[in-house]
Amino acid sequence: FKTPQEGYNAIKNQVKLDAGRGHTLKSFVYKYAPPSENNSKLYLEQIKNWTGYDDNTKLSDVNINKLAQAIIKKESSSKLV
């Protein structure tokens, strides 16, 4: 992405799309950060620790900004408020 804000907006848009597809936090993380490319279990644990959500939390019930900020924290050193 050209700017951190564009990346942040893309994450939020993906969360919205997957919320509409019925994903839970766990199914979203395993789709977003698949085990073939990531330590998805660790990724999920970190996201859960940073957001307070659990595996079965529906994406439609999460605060999109909170989740997007946790993903940014995991993916980079960028910090968006």
PDB file of N, CA, C and O in Angstrom:
ATOM      1  N   PHE A   1       0.844  -1.191   0.000  1.00  0.00           N
ATOM      2  CA  PHE A   1       0.000   0.000   0.000  1.00  0.00           C
ATOM      3  C   PHE A   1       0.880   1.241   0.000  1.00  0.00           C
ATOM      4  O   PHE A   1       1.967   1.233   0.553  1.00  0.00           O
ATOM      5  N   LYS A   2       0.373   2.292  -0.582  1.00  0.00           N
ATOM      6  CA  LYS A   2       1.149   3.524  -0.674  1.00  0.00           C
ATOM      7  C   LYS A   2       1.299   4.203   0.677  1.00  0.00           C
ATOM      8  O   LYS A   2       2.308   4.846   0.934  1.00  0.00           O
ATOM      9  N   THR A   3       0.287   4.077   1.518  1.00  0.00           N
ATOM     10  CA  THR A   3       0.340   4.706   2.845  1.00  0.00           C
ATOM     11  C   THR A   3      -0.164   3.723   3.898  1.00  0.00           C
ATOM     12  O   THR A   3      -0.930   2.799   3.577  1.00  0.00           O
ATOM     13  N   PRO A   4       0.233   3.920   5.156  1.00  0.00           N
ATOM     14  CA  PRO A   4      -0.309   3.077   6.228  1.00  0.00           C
ATOM     15  C   PRO A   4      -1.839   3.148   6.299  1.00  0.00           C
ATOM     16  O   PRO A   4      -2.498   2.146   6.562  1.00  0.00           O
ATOM     17  N   GLN A   5      -2.393   4.324   6.025  1.00  0.00           N
ATOM     18  CA  GLN A   5      -3.850   4.472   6.081  1.00  0.00           C
ATOM     19  C   GLN A   5      -4.547   3.598   5.035  1.00  0.00           C
ATOM     20  O   GLN A   5      -5.591   3.017   5.314  1.00  0.00           O
ATOM     21  N   GLU A   6      -3.957   3.492   3.854  1.00  0.00           N
ATOM     22  CA  GLU A   6      -4.534   2.628   2.818  1.00  0.00           C
ATOM     23  C   GLU A   6      -4.534   1.173   3.268  1.00  0.00           C
ATOM     24  O   GLU A   6      -5.506   0.449   3.051  1.00  0.00           O
ATOM     25  N   GLY A   7      -3.463   0.739   3.912  1.00  0.00           N
ATOM     26  CA  GLY A   7      -3.390  -0.622   4.441  1.00  0.00           C
ATOM     27  C   GLY A   7      -4.416  -0.851   5.528  1.00  0.00           C
ATOM     28  O   GLY A   7      -5.082  -1.891   5.575  1.00  0.00           O
ATOM     29  N   TYR A   8      -4.547   0.116   6.405  1.00  0.00           N
ATOM     30  CA  TYR A   8      -5.517   0.049   7.496  1.00  0.00           C
ATOM     31  C   TYR A   8      -6.935  -0.053   6.934  1.00  0.00           C
ATOM     32  O   TYR A   8      -7.729  -0.890   7.370  1.00  0.00           O
ATOM     33  N   ASN A   9      -7.246   0.771   5.946  1.00  0.00           N
ATOM     34  CA  ASN A   9      -8.572   0.736   5.328  1.00  0.00           C
ATOM     35  C   ASN A   9      -8.828  -0.603   4.635  1.00  0.00           C
ATOM     36  O   ASN A   9      -9.944  -1.123   4.677  1.00  0.00           O
ATOM     37  N   ALA A  10      -7.804  -1.166   4.027  1.00  0.00           N
ATOM     38  CA  ALA A  10      -7.947  -2.465   3.362  1.00  0.00           C
ATOM     39  C   ALA A  10      -8.250  -3.567   4.382  1.00  0.00           C
ATOM     40  O   ALA A  10      -9.091  -4.433   4.121  1.00  0.00           O
ATOM     41  N   ILE A  11      -7.589  -3.523   5.524  1.00  0.00           N
ATOM     42  CA  ILE A  11      -7.864  -4.505   6.576  1.00  0.00           C
ATOM     43  C   ILE A  11      -9.309  -4.366   7.047  1.00  0.00           C
ATOM     44  O   ILE A  11     -10.037  -5.362   7.178  1.00  0.00           O
ATOM     45  N   LYS A  12      -9.736  -3.142   7.306  1.00  0.00           N
ATOM     46  CA  LYS A  12     -11.115  -2.920   7.760  1.00  0.00           C
ATOM     47  C   LYS A  12     -12.117  -3.419   6.722  1.00  0.00           C
ATOM     48  O   LYS A  12     -13.110  -4.055   7.079  1.00  0.00           O
ATOM     49  N   ASN A  13     -11.855  -3.159   5.458  1.00  0.00           N
ATOM     50  CA  ASN A  13     -12.751  -3.633   4.399  1.00  0.00           C
ATOM     51  C   ASN A  13     -12.807  -5.155   4.356  1.00  0.00           C
ATOM     52  O   ASN A  13     -13.877  -5.736   4.167  1.00  0.00           O
ATOM     53  N   GLN A  14     -11.646  -5.811   4.546  1.00  0.00           N
ATOM     54  CA  GLN A  14     -11.624  -7.278   4.537  1.00  0.00           C
ATOM     55  C   GLN A  14     -12.402  -7.839   5.725  1.00  0.00           C
ATOM     56  O   GLN A  14     -13.135  -8.819   5.584  1.00  0.00           O
ATOM     57  N   VAL A  15     -12.260  -7.215   6.884  1.00  0.00           N
ATOM     58  CA  VAL A  15     -13.022  -7.654   8.057  1.00  0.00           C
ATOM     59  C   VAL A  15     -14.516  -7.526   7.784  1.00  0.00           C
ATOM     60  O   VAL A  15     -15.293  -8.444   8.081  1.00  0.00           O
ATOM     61  N   LYS A  16     -14.929  -6.412   7.196  1.00  0.00           N
ATOM     62  CA  LYS A  16     -16.354  -6.216   6.880  1.00  0.00           C
ATOM     63  C   LYS A  16     -16.854  -7.285   5.911  1.00  0.00           C
ATOM     64  O   LYS A  16     -17.938  -7.849   6.096  1.00  0.00           O
ATOM     65  N   LEU A  17     -16.073  -7.576   4.878  1.00  0.00           N
ATOM     66  CA  LEU A  17     -16.463  -8.610   3.918  1.00  0.00           C
ATOM     67  C   LEU A  17     -16.608  -9.968   4.592  1.00  0.00           C
ATOM     68  O   LEU A  17     -17.599 -10.679   4.385  1.00  0.00           O
ATOM     69  N   ASP A  18     -15.608 -10.333   5.392  1.00  0.00           N
ATOM     70  CA  ASP A  18     -15.632 -11.646   6.031  1.00  0.00           C
ATOM     71  C   ASP A  18     -16.657 -11.727   7.158  1.00  0.00           C
ATOM     72  O   ASP A  18     -17.172 -12.806   7.448  1.00  0.00           O
ATOM     73  N   ALA A  19     -16.986 -10.609   7.756  1.00  0.00           N
ATOM     74  CA  ALA A  19     -18.070 -10.588   8.748  1.00  0.00           C
ATOM     75  C   ALA A  19     -19.377 -10.962   8.055  1.00  0.00           C
ATOM     76  O   ALA A  19     -20.175 -11.749   8.586  1.00  0.00           O
ATOM     77  N   GLY A  20     -19.584 -10.439   6.866  1.00  0.00           N
ATOM     78  CA  GLY A  20     -20.778 -10.755   6.098  1.00  0.00           C
ATOM     79  C   GLY A  20     -20.821 -12.195   5.614  1.00  0.00           C
ATOM     80  O   GLY A  20     -21.884 -12.708   5.262  1.00  0.00           O
ATOM     81  N   ARG A  21     -19.679 -12.841   5.617  1.00  0.00           N
ATOM     82  CA  ARG A  21     -19.586 -14.246   5.192  1.00  0.00           C
ATOM     83  C   ARG A  21     -19.694 -15.197   6.388  1.00  0.00           C
ATOM     84  O   ARG A  21     -19.543 -16.407   6.230  1.00  0.00           O
ATOM     85  N   GLY A  22     -19.920 -14.639   7.581  1.00  0.00           N
ATOM     86  CA  GLY A  22     -20.140 -15.467   8.769  1.00  0.00           C
ATOM     87  C   GLY A  22     -18.890 -15.941   9.486  1.00  0.00           C
ATOM     88  O   GLY A  22     -18.968 -16.840  10.321  1.00  0.00           O
ATOM     89  N   HIS A  23     -17.752 -15.336   9.202  1.00  0.00           N
ATOM     90  CA  HIS A  23     -16.510 -15.774   9.848  1.00  0.00           C
ATOM     91  C   HIS A  23     -16.492 -15.459  11.335  1.00  0.00           C
ATOM     92  O   HIS A  23     -17.051 -14.455  11.783  1.00  0.00           O
ATOM     93  N   THR A  24     -15.808 -16.324  12.064  1.00  0.00           N
ATOM     94  CA  THR A  24     -15.463 -16.052  13.460  1.00  0.00           C
ATOM     95  C   THR A  24     -14.054 -15.488  13.469  1.00  0.00           C
ATOM     96  O   THR A  24     -13.362 -15.499  12.439  1.00  0.00           O
ATOM     97  N   LEU A  25     -13.610 -15.042  14.639  1.00  0.00           N
ATOM     98  CA  LEU A  25     -12.240 -14.529  14.730  1.00  0.00           C
ATOM     99  C   LEU A  25     -11.248 -15.599  14.291  1.00  0.00           C
ATOM    100  O   LEU A  25     -10.340 -15.327  13.505  1.00  0.00           O
ATOM    101  N   LYS A  26     -11.426 -16.824  14.769  1.00  0.00           N
ATOM    102  CA  LYS A  26     -10.492 -17.900  14.425  1.00  0.00           C
ATOM    103  C   LYS A  26     -10.499 -18.184  12.926  1.00  0.00           C
ATOM    104  O   LYS A  26      -9.433 -18.266  12.310  1.00  0.00           O
ATOM    105  N   SER A  27     -11.675 -18.332  12.324  1.00  0.00           N
ATOM    106  CA  SER A  27     -11.709 -18.657  10.893  1.00  0.00           C
ATOM    107  C   SER A  27     -11.146 -17.510  10.055  1.00  0.00           C
ATOM    108  O   SER A  27     -10.478 -17.736   9.047  1.00  0.00           O
ATOM    109  N   PHE A  28     -11.363 -16.280  10.509  1.00  0.00           N
ATOM    110  CA  PHE A  28     -10.798 -15.131   9.808  1.00  0.00           C
ATOM    111  C   PHE A  28      -9.277 -15.140   9.872  1.00  0.00           C
ATOM    112  O   PHE A  28      -8.602 -14.974   8.856  1.00  0.00           O
ATOM    113  N   VAL A  29      -8.726 -15.325  11.066  1.00  0.00           N
ATOM    114  CA  VAL A  29      -7.262 -15.311  11.214  1.00  0.00           C
ATOM    115  C   VAL A  29      -6.631 -16.421  10.386  1.00  0.00           C
ATOM    116  O   VAL A  29      -5.629 -16.204   9.699  1.00  0.00           O
ATOM    117  N   TYR A  30      -7.229 -17.613  10.411  1.00  0.00           N
ATOM    118  CA  TYR A  30      -6.659 -18.725   9.655  1.00  0.00           C
ATOM    119  C   TYR A  30      -6.790 -18.508   8.148  1.00  0.00           C
ATOM    120  O   TYR A  30      -5.998 -19.042   7.367  1.00  0.00           O
ATOM    121  N   LYS A  31      -7.746 -17.703   7.711  1.00  0.00           N
ATOM    122  CA  LYS A  31      -7.868 -17.334   6.300  1.00  0.00           C
ATOM    123  C   LYS A  31      -6.889 -16.209   5.972  1.00  0.00           C
ATOM    124  O   LYS A  31      -6.194 -16.242   4.968  1.00  0.00           O
ATOM    125  N   TYR A  32      -6.832 -15.204   6.837  1.00  0.00           N
ATOM    126  CA  TYR A  32      -5.995 -14.025   6.615  1.00  0.00           C
ATOM    127  C   TYR A  32      -4.507 -14.367   6.726  1.00  0.00           C
ATOM    128  O   TYR A  32      -3.685 -13.855   5.975  1.00  0.00           O
ATOM    129  N   ALA A  33      -4.169 -15.220   7.688  1.00  0.00           N
ATOM    130  CA  ALA A  33      -2.777 -15.624   7.936  1.00  0.00           C
ATOM    131  C   ALA A  33      -2.705 -17.146   7.934  1.00  0.00           C
ATOM    132  O   ALA A  33      -2.598 -17.775   8.981  1.00  0.00           O
ATOM    133  N   PRO A  34      -2.811 -17.762   6.748  1.00  0.00           N
ATOM    134  CA  PRO A  34      -2.906 -19.221   6.666  1.00  0.00           C
ATOM    135  C   PRO A  34      -1.675 -19.946   7.206  1.00  0.00           C
ATOM    136  O   PRO A  34      -0.557 -19.424   7.118  1.00  0.00           O
ATOM    137  N   PRO A  35      -1.902 -21.143   7.764  1.00  0.00           N
ATOM    138  CA  PRO A  35      -0.796 -21.918   8.339  1.00  0.00           C
ATOM    139  C   PRO A  35       0.327 -22.227   7.349  1.00  0.00           C
ATOM    140  O   PRO A  35       1.471 -22.434   7.762  1.00  0.00           O
ATOM    141  N   SER A  36       0.018 -22.223   6.065  1.00  0.00           N
ATOM    142  CA  SER A  36       1.068 -22.491   5.077  1.00  0.00           C
ATOM    143  C   SER A  36       2.079 -21.348   4.993  1.00  0.00           C
ATOM    144  O   SER A  36       3.186 -21.530   4.485  1.00  0.00           O
ATOM    145  N   GLU A  37       1.707 -20.172   5.522  1.00  0.00           N
ATOM    146  CA  GLU A  37       2.589 -19.007   5.451  1.00  0.00           C
ATOM    147  C   GLU A  37       2.906 -18.392   6.811  1.00  0.00           C
ATOM    148  O   GLU A  37       3.767 -17.524   6.906  1.00  0.00           O
ATOM    149  N   ASN A  38       2.182 -18.804   7.847  1.00  0.00           N
ATOM    150  CA  ASN A  38       2.295 -18.163   9.164  1.00  0.00           C
ATOM    151  C   ASN A  38       2.149 -19.182  10.283  1.00  0.00           C
ATOM    152  O   ASN A  38       1.656 -20.287  10.065  1.00  0.00           O
ATOM    153  N   ASN A  39       2.515 -18.757  11.471  1.00  0.00           N
ATOM    154  CA  ASN A  39       2.176 -19.519  12.662  1.00  0.00           C
ATOM    155  C   ASN A  39       0.798 -19.009  13.085  1.00  0.00           C
ATOM    156  O   ASN A  39       0.675 -18.107  13.911  1.00  0.00           O
ATOM    157  N   SER A  40      -0.245 -19.561  12.467  1.00  0.00           N
ATOM    158  CA  SER A  40      -1.608 -19.067  12.656  1.00  0.00           C
ATOM    159  C   SER A  40      -2.073 -19.184  14.104  1.00  0.00           C
ATOM    160  O   SER A  40      -2.807 -18.320  14.588  1.00  0.00           O
ATOM    161  N   LYS A  41      -1.637 -20.237  14.787  1.00  0.00           N
ATOM    162  CA  LYS A  41      -2.029 -20.423  16.189  1.00  0.00           C
ATOM    163  C   LYS A  41      -1.492 -19.270  17.042  1.00  0.00           C
ATOM    164  O   LYS A  41      -2.223 -18.682  17.841  1.00  0.00           O
ATOM    165  N   LEU A  42      -0.215 -18.932  16.862  1.00  0.00           N
ATOM    166  CA  LEU A  42       0.384 -17.817  17.589  1.00  0.00           C
ATOM    167  C   LEU A  42      -0.283 -16.503  17.188  1.00  0.00           C
ATOM    168  O   LEU A  42      -0.586 -15.666  18.039  1.00  0.00           O
ATOM    169  N   TYR A  43      -0.508 -16.328  15.911  1.00  0.00           N
ATOM    170  CA  TYR A  43      -1.150 -15.118  15.391  1.00  0.00           C
ATOM    171  C   TYR A  43      -2.502 -14.923  16.086  1.00  0.00           C
ATOM    172  O   TYR A  43      -2.813 -13.842  16.595  1.00  0.00           O
ATOM    173  N   LEU A  44      -3.303 -15.997  16.122  1.00  0.00           N
ATOM    174  CA  LEU A  44      -4.621 -15.926  16.750  1.00  0.00           C
ATOM    175  C   LEU A  44      -4.496 -15.609  18.234  1.00  0.00           C
ATOM    176  O   LEU A  44      -5.238 -14.768  18.757  1.00  0.00           O
ATOM    177  N   GLU A  45      -3.586 -16.254  18.930  1.00  0.00           N
ATOM    178  CA  GLU A  45      -3.414 -16.002  20.366  1.00  0.00           C
ATOM    179  C   GLU A  45      -3.051 -14.543  20.629  1.00  0.00           C
ATOM    180  O   GLU A  45      -3.564 -13.926  21.566  1.00  0.00           O
ATOM    181  N   GLN A  46      -2.167 -13.991  19.809  1.00  0.00           N
ATOM    182  CA  GLN A  46      -1.786 -12.591  19.991  1.00  0.00           C
ATOM    183  C   GLN A  46      -2.964 -11.664  19.723  1.00  0.00           C
ATOM    184  O   GLN A  46      -3.206 -10.733  20.500  1.00  0.00           O
ATOM    185  N   ILE A  47      -3.708 -11.916  18.671  1.00  0.00           N
ATOM    186  CA  ILE A  47      -4.875 -11.085  18.363  1.00  0.00           C
ATOM    187  C   ILE A  47      -5.895 -11.167  19.497  1.00  0.00           C
ATOM    188  O   ILE A  47      -6.458 -10.155  19.915  1.00  0.00           O
ATOM    189  N   LYS A  48      -6.113 -12.360  20.018  1.00  0.00           N
ATOM    190  CA  LYS A  48      -7.052 -12.528  21.140  1.00  0.00           C
ATOM    191  C   LYS A  48      -6.567 -11.764  22.369  1.00  0.00           C
ATOM    192  O   LYS A  48      -7.365 -11.087  23.031  1.00  0.00           O
ATOM    193  N   ASN A  49      -5.285 -11.845  22.664  1.00  0.00           N
ATOM    194  CA  ASN A  49      -4.729 -11.136  23.828  1.00  0.00           C
ATOM    195  C   ASN A  49      -4.874  -9.628  23.682  1.00  0.00           C
ATOM    196  O   ASN A  49      -5.156  -8.929  24.650  1.00  0.00           O
ATOM    197  N   TRP A  50      -4.661  -9.129  22.492  1.00  0.00           N
ATOM    198  CA  TRP A  50      -4.706  -7.681  22.266  1.00  0.00           C
ATOM    199  C   TRP A  50      -6.123  -7.127  22.159  1.00  0.00           C
ATOM    200  O   TRP A  50      -6.339  -5.942  22.386  1.00  0.00           O
ATOM    201  N   THR A  51      -7.083  -7.989  21.776  1.00  0.00           N
ATOM    202  CA  THR A  51      -8.457  -7.495  21.581  1.00  0.00           C
ATOM    203  C   THR A  51      -9.424  -7.920  22.677  1.00  0.00           C
ATOM    204  O   THR A  51     -10.458  -7.286  22.857  1.00  0.00           O
ATOM    205  N   GLY A  52      -9.128  -9.017  23.366  1.00  0.00           N
ATOM    206  CA  GLY A  52     -10.050  -9.535  24.377  1.00  0.00           C
ATOM    207  C   GLY A  52     -11.129 -10.435  23.804  1.00  0.00           C
ATOM    208  O   GLY A  52     -11.990 -10.911  24.537  1.00  0.00           O
ATOM    209  N   TYR A  53     -11.095 -10.713  22.510  1.00  0.00           N
ATOM    210  CA  TYR A  53     -12.074 -11.587  21.884  1.00  0.00           C
ATOM    211  C   TYR A  53     -11.613 -13.035  21.989  1.00  0.00           C
ATOM    212  O   TYR A  53     -10.449 -13.307  22.250  1.00  0.00           O
ATOM    213  N   ASP A  54     -12.549 -13.980  21.758  1.00  0.00           N
ATOM    214  CA  ASP A  54     -12.163 -15.389  21.762  1.00  0.00           C
ATOM    215  C   ASP A  54     -12.343 -15.997  20.373  1.00  0.00           C
ATOM    216  O   ASP A  54     -12.826 -15.335  19.454  1.00  0.00           O
ATOM    217  N   ASP A  55     -11.945 -17.262  20.248  1.00  0.00           N
ATOM    218  CA  ASP A  55     -11.980 -17.957  18.952  1.00  0.00           C
ATOM    219  C   ASP A  55     -13.319 -17.833  18.240  1.00  0.00           C
ATOM    220  O   ASP A  55     -13.372 -17.675  17.035  1.00  0.00           O
ATOM    221  N   ASN A  56     -14.387 -17.971  19.000  1.00  0.00           N
ATOM    222  CA  ASN A  56     -15.720 -18.063  18.412  1.00  0.00           C
ATOM    223  C   ASN A  56     -16.448 -16.735  18.289  1.00  0.00           C
ATOM    224  O   ASN A  56     -17.617 -16.719  17.894  1.00  0.00           O
ATOM    225  N   THR A  57     -15.780 -15.634  18.613  1.00  0.00           N
ATOM    226  CA  THR A  57     -16.407 -14.330  18.450  1.00  0.00           C
ATOM    227  C   THR A  57     -16.685 -14.104  16.969  1.00  0.00           C
ATOM    228  O   THR A  57     -15.786 -14.244  16.128  1.00  0.00           O
ATOM    229  N   LYS A  58     -17.920 -13.788  16.649  1.00  0.00           N
ATOM    230  CA  LYS A  58     -18.277 -13.515  15.254  1.00  0.00           C
ATOM    231  C   LYS A  58     -17.655 -12.183  14.843  1.00  0.00           C
ATOM    232  O   LYS A  58     -17.686 -11.220  15.612  1.00  0.00           O
ATOM    233  N   LEU A  59     -17.116 -12.152  13.644  1.00  0.00           N
ATOM    234  CA  LEU A  59     -16.535 -10.894  13.155  1.00  0.00           C
ATOM    235  C   LEU A  59     -17.567  -9.777  13.147  1.00  0.00           C
ATOM    236  O   LEU A  59     -17.217  -8.618  13.348  1.00  0.00           O
ATOM    237  N   SER A  60     -18.810 -10.131  12.949  1.00  0.00           N
ATOM    238  CA  SER A  60     -19.863  -9.112  12.948  1.00  0.00           C
ATOM    239  C   SER A  60     -20.041  -8.478  14.324  1.00  0.00           C
ATOM    240  O   SER A  60     -20.657  -7.417  14.441  1.00  0.00           O
ATOM    241  N   ASP A  61     -19.490  -9.119  15.367  1.00  0.00           N
ATOM    242  CA  ASP A  61     -19.599  -8.594  16.732  1.00  0.00           C
ATOM    243  C   ASP A  61     -18.347  -7.869  17.215  1.00  0.00           C
ATOM    244  O   ASP A  61     -18.322  -7.370  18.331  1.00  0.00           O
ATOM    245  N   VAL A  62     -17.304  -7.826  16.412  1.00  0.00           N
ATOM    246  CA  VAL A  62     -16.057  -7.188  16.850  1.00  0.00           C
ATOM    247  C   VAL A  62     -16.056  -5.707  16.500  1.00  0.00           C
ATOM    248  O   VAL A  62     -16.735  -5.266  15.578  1.00  0.00           O
ATOM    249  N   ASN A  63     -15.260  -4.970  17.244  1.00  0.00           N
ATOM    250  CA  ASN A  63     -14.992  -3.579  16.907  1.00  0.00           C
ATOM    251  C   ASN A  63     -13.945  -3.611  15.797  1.00  0.00           C
ATOM    252  O   ASN A  63     -12.806  -4.048  16.022  1.00  0.00           O
ATOM    253  N   ILE A  64     -14.342  -3.199  14.604  1.00  0.00           N
ATOM    254  CA  ILE A  64     -13.456  -3.314  13.443  1.00  0.00           C
ATOM    255  C   ILE A  64     -12.151  -2.560  13.646  1.00  0.00           C
ATOM    256  O   ILE A  64     -11.082  -3.050  13.288  1.00  0.00           O
ATOM    257  N   ASN A  65     -12.210  -1.386  14.228  1.00  0.00           N
ATOM    258  CA  ASN A  65     -10.985  -0.618  14.450  1.00  0.00           C
ATOM    259  C   ASN A  65     -10.052  -1.327  15.427  1.00  0.00           C
ATOM    260  O   ASN A  65      -8.839  -1.357  15.223  1.00  0.00           O
ATOM    261  N   LYS A  66     -10.614  -1.898  16.469  1.00  0.00           N
ATOM    262  CA  LYS A  66      -9.807  -2.619  17.460  1.00  0.00           C
ATOM    263  C   LYS A  66      -9.092  -3.808  16.818  1.00  0.00           C
ATOM    264  O   LYS A  66      -7.903  -4.032  17.041  1.00  0.00           O
ATOM    265  N   LEU A  67      -9.829  -4.574  16.011  1.00  0.00           N
ATOM    266  CA  LEU A  67      -9.229  -5.717  15.335  1.00  0.00           C
ATOM    267  C   LEU A  67      -8.191  -5.267  14.310  1.00  0.00           C
ATOM    268  O   LEU A  67      -7.094  -5.823  14.248  1.00  0.00           O
ATOM    269  N   ALA A  68      -8.508  -4.247  13.536  1.00  0.00           N
ATOM    270  CA  ALA A  68      -7.564  -3.755  12.522  1.00  0.00           C
ATOM    271  C   ALA A  68      -6.273  -3.262  13.176  1.00  0.00           C
ATOM    272  O   ALA A  68      -5.182  -3.517  12.674  1.00  0.00           O
ATOM    273  N   GLN A  69      -6.388  -2.582  14.309  1.00  0.00           N
ATOM    274  CA  GLN A  69      -5.191  -2.099  15.007  1.00  0.00           C
ATOM    275  C   GLN A  69      -4.349  -3.261  15.519  1.00  0.00           C
ATOM    276  O   GLN A  69      -3.115  -3.209  15.486  1.00  0.00           O
ATOM    277  N   ALA A  70      -5.010  -4.335  15.975  1.00  0.00           N
ATOM    278  CA  ALA A  70      -4.267  -5.510  16.435  1.00  0.00           C
ATOM    279  C   ALA A  70      -3.534  -6.173  15.268  1.00  0.00           C
ATOM    280  O   ALA A  70      -2.387  -6.602  15.419  1.00  0.00           O
ATOM    281  N   ILE A  71      -4.175  -6.234  14.126  1.00  0.00           N
ATOM    282  CA  ILE A  71      -3.530  -6.820  12.941  1.00  0.00           C
ATOM    283  C   ILE A  71      -2.345  -5.965  12.515  1.00  0.00           C
ATOM    284  O   ILE A  71      -1.269  -6.495  12.209  1.00  0.00           O
ATOM    285  N   ILE A  72      -2.505  -4.661  12.529  1.00  0.00           N
ATOM    286  CA  ILE A  72      -1.391  -3.755  12.191  1.00  0.00           C
ATOM    287  C   ILE A  72      -0.236  -3.977  13.169  1.00  0.00           C
ATOM    288  O   ILE A  72       0.930  -4.041  12.768  1.00  0.00           O
ATOM    289  N   LYS A  73      -0.557  -4.099  14.442  1.00  0.00           N
ATOM    290  CA  LYS A  73       0.472  -4.342  15.466  1.00  0.00           C
ATOM    291  C   LYS A  73       1.234  -5.634  15.157  1.00  0.00           C
ATOM    292  O   LYS A  73       2.442  -5.677  15.271  1.00  0.00           O
ATOM    293  N   LYS A  74       0.510  -6.659  14.753  1.00  0.00           N
ATOM    294  CA  LYS A  74       1.128  -7.940  14.445  1.00  0.00           C
ATOM    295  C   LYS A  74       1.957  -7.867  13.166  1.00  0.00           C
ATOM    296  O   LYS A  74       3.043  -8.423  13.087  1.00  0.00           O
ATOM    297  N   GLU A  75       1.444  -7.186  12.174  1.00  0.00           N
ATOM    298  CA  GLU A  75       2.067  -7.181  10.836  1.00  0.00           C
ATOM    299  C   GLU A  75       3.230  -6.218  10.679  1.00  0.00           C
ATOM    300  O   GLU A  75       4.035  -6.391   9.779  1.00  0.00           O
ATOM    301  N   SER A  76       3.269  -5.174  11.491  1.00  0.00           N
ATOM    302  CA  SER A  76       4.302  -4.165  11.266  1.00  0.00           C
ATOM    303  C   SER A  76       4.582  -3.392  12.535  1.00  0.00           C
ATOM    304  O   SER A  76       3.985  -3.614  13.578  1.00  0.00           O
ATOM    305  N   SER A  77       5.465  -2.443  12.400  1.00  0.00           N
ATOM    306  CA  SER A  77       5.757  -1.560  13.525  1.00  0.00           C
ATOM    307  C   SER A  77       4.916  -0.294  13.451  1.00  0.00           C
ATOM    308  O   SER A  77       5.042   0.581  14.282  1.00  0.00           O
ATOM    309  N   SER A  78       4.046  -0.199  12.433  1.00  0.00           N
ATOM    310  CA  SER A  78       3.183   0.979  12.289  1.00  0.00           C
ATOM    311  C   SER A  78       2.141   0.997  13.385  1.00  0.00           C
ATOM    312  O   SER A  78       1.698  -0.040  13.846  1.00  0.00           O
ATOM    313  N   LYS A  79       1.738   2.191  13.764  1.00  0.00           N
ATOM    314  CA  LYS A  79       0.712   2.311  14.759  1.00  0.00           C
ATOM    315  C   LYS A  79      -0.258   3.397  14.308  1.00  0.00           C
ATOM    316  O   LYS A  79       0.131   4.521  14.070  1.00  0.00           O
ATOM    317  N   LEU A  80      -1.498   3.011  14.141  1.00  0.00           N
ATOM    318  CA  LEU A  80      -2.535   3.969  13.760  1.00  0.00           C
ATOM    319  C   LEU A  80      -3.506   4.096  14.918  1.00  0.00           C
ATOM    320  O   LEU A  80      -3.883   3.117  15.516  1.00  0.00           O
ATOM    321  N   VAL A  81      -3.906   5.304  15.197  1.00  0.00           N
ATOM    322  CA  VAL A  81      -4.847   5.517  16.296  1.00  0.00           C
ATOM    323  C   VAL A  81      -6.186   5.885  15.743  1.00  0.00           C
ATOM    324  O   VAL A  81      -6.327   6.540  14.770  1.00  0.00           O
TER     325      VAL A  81
END
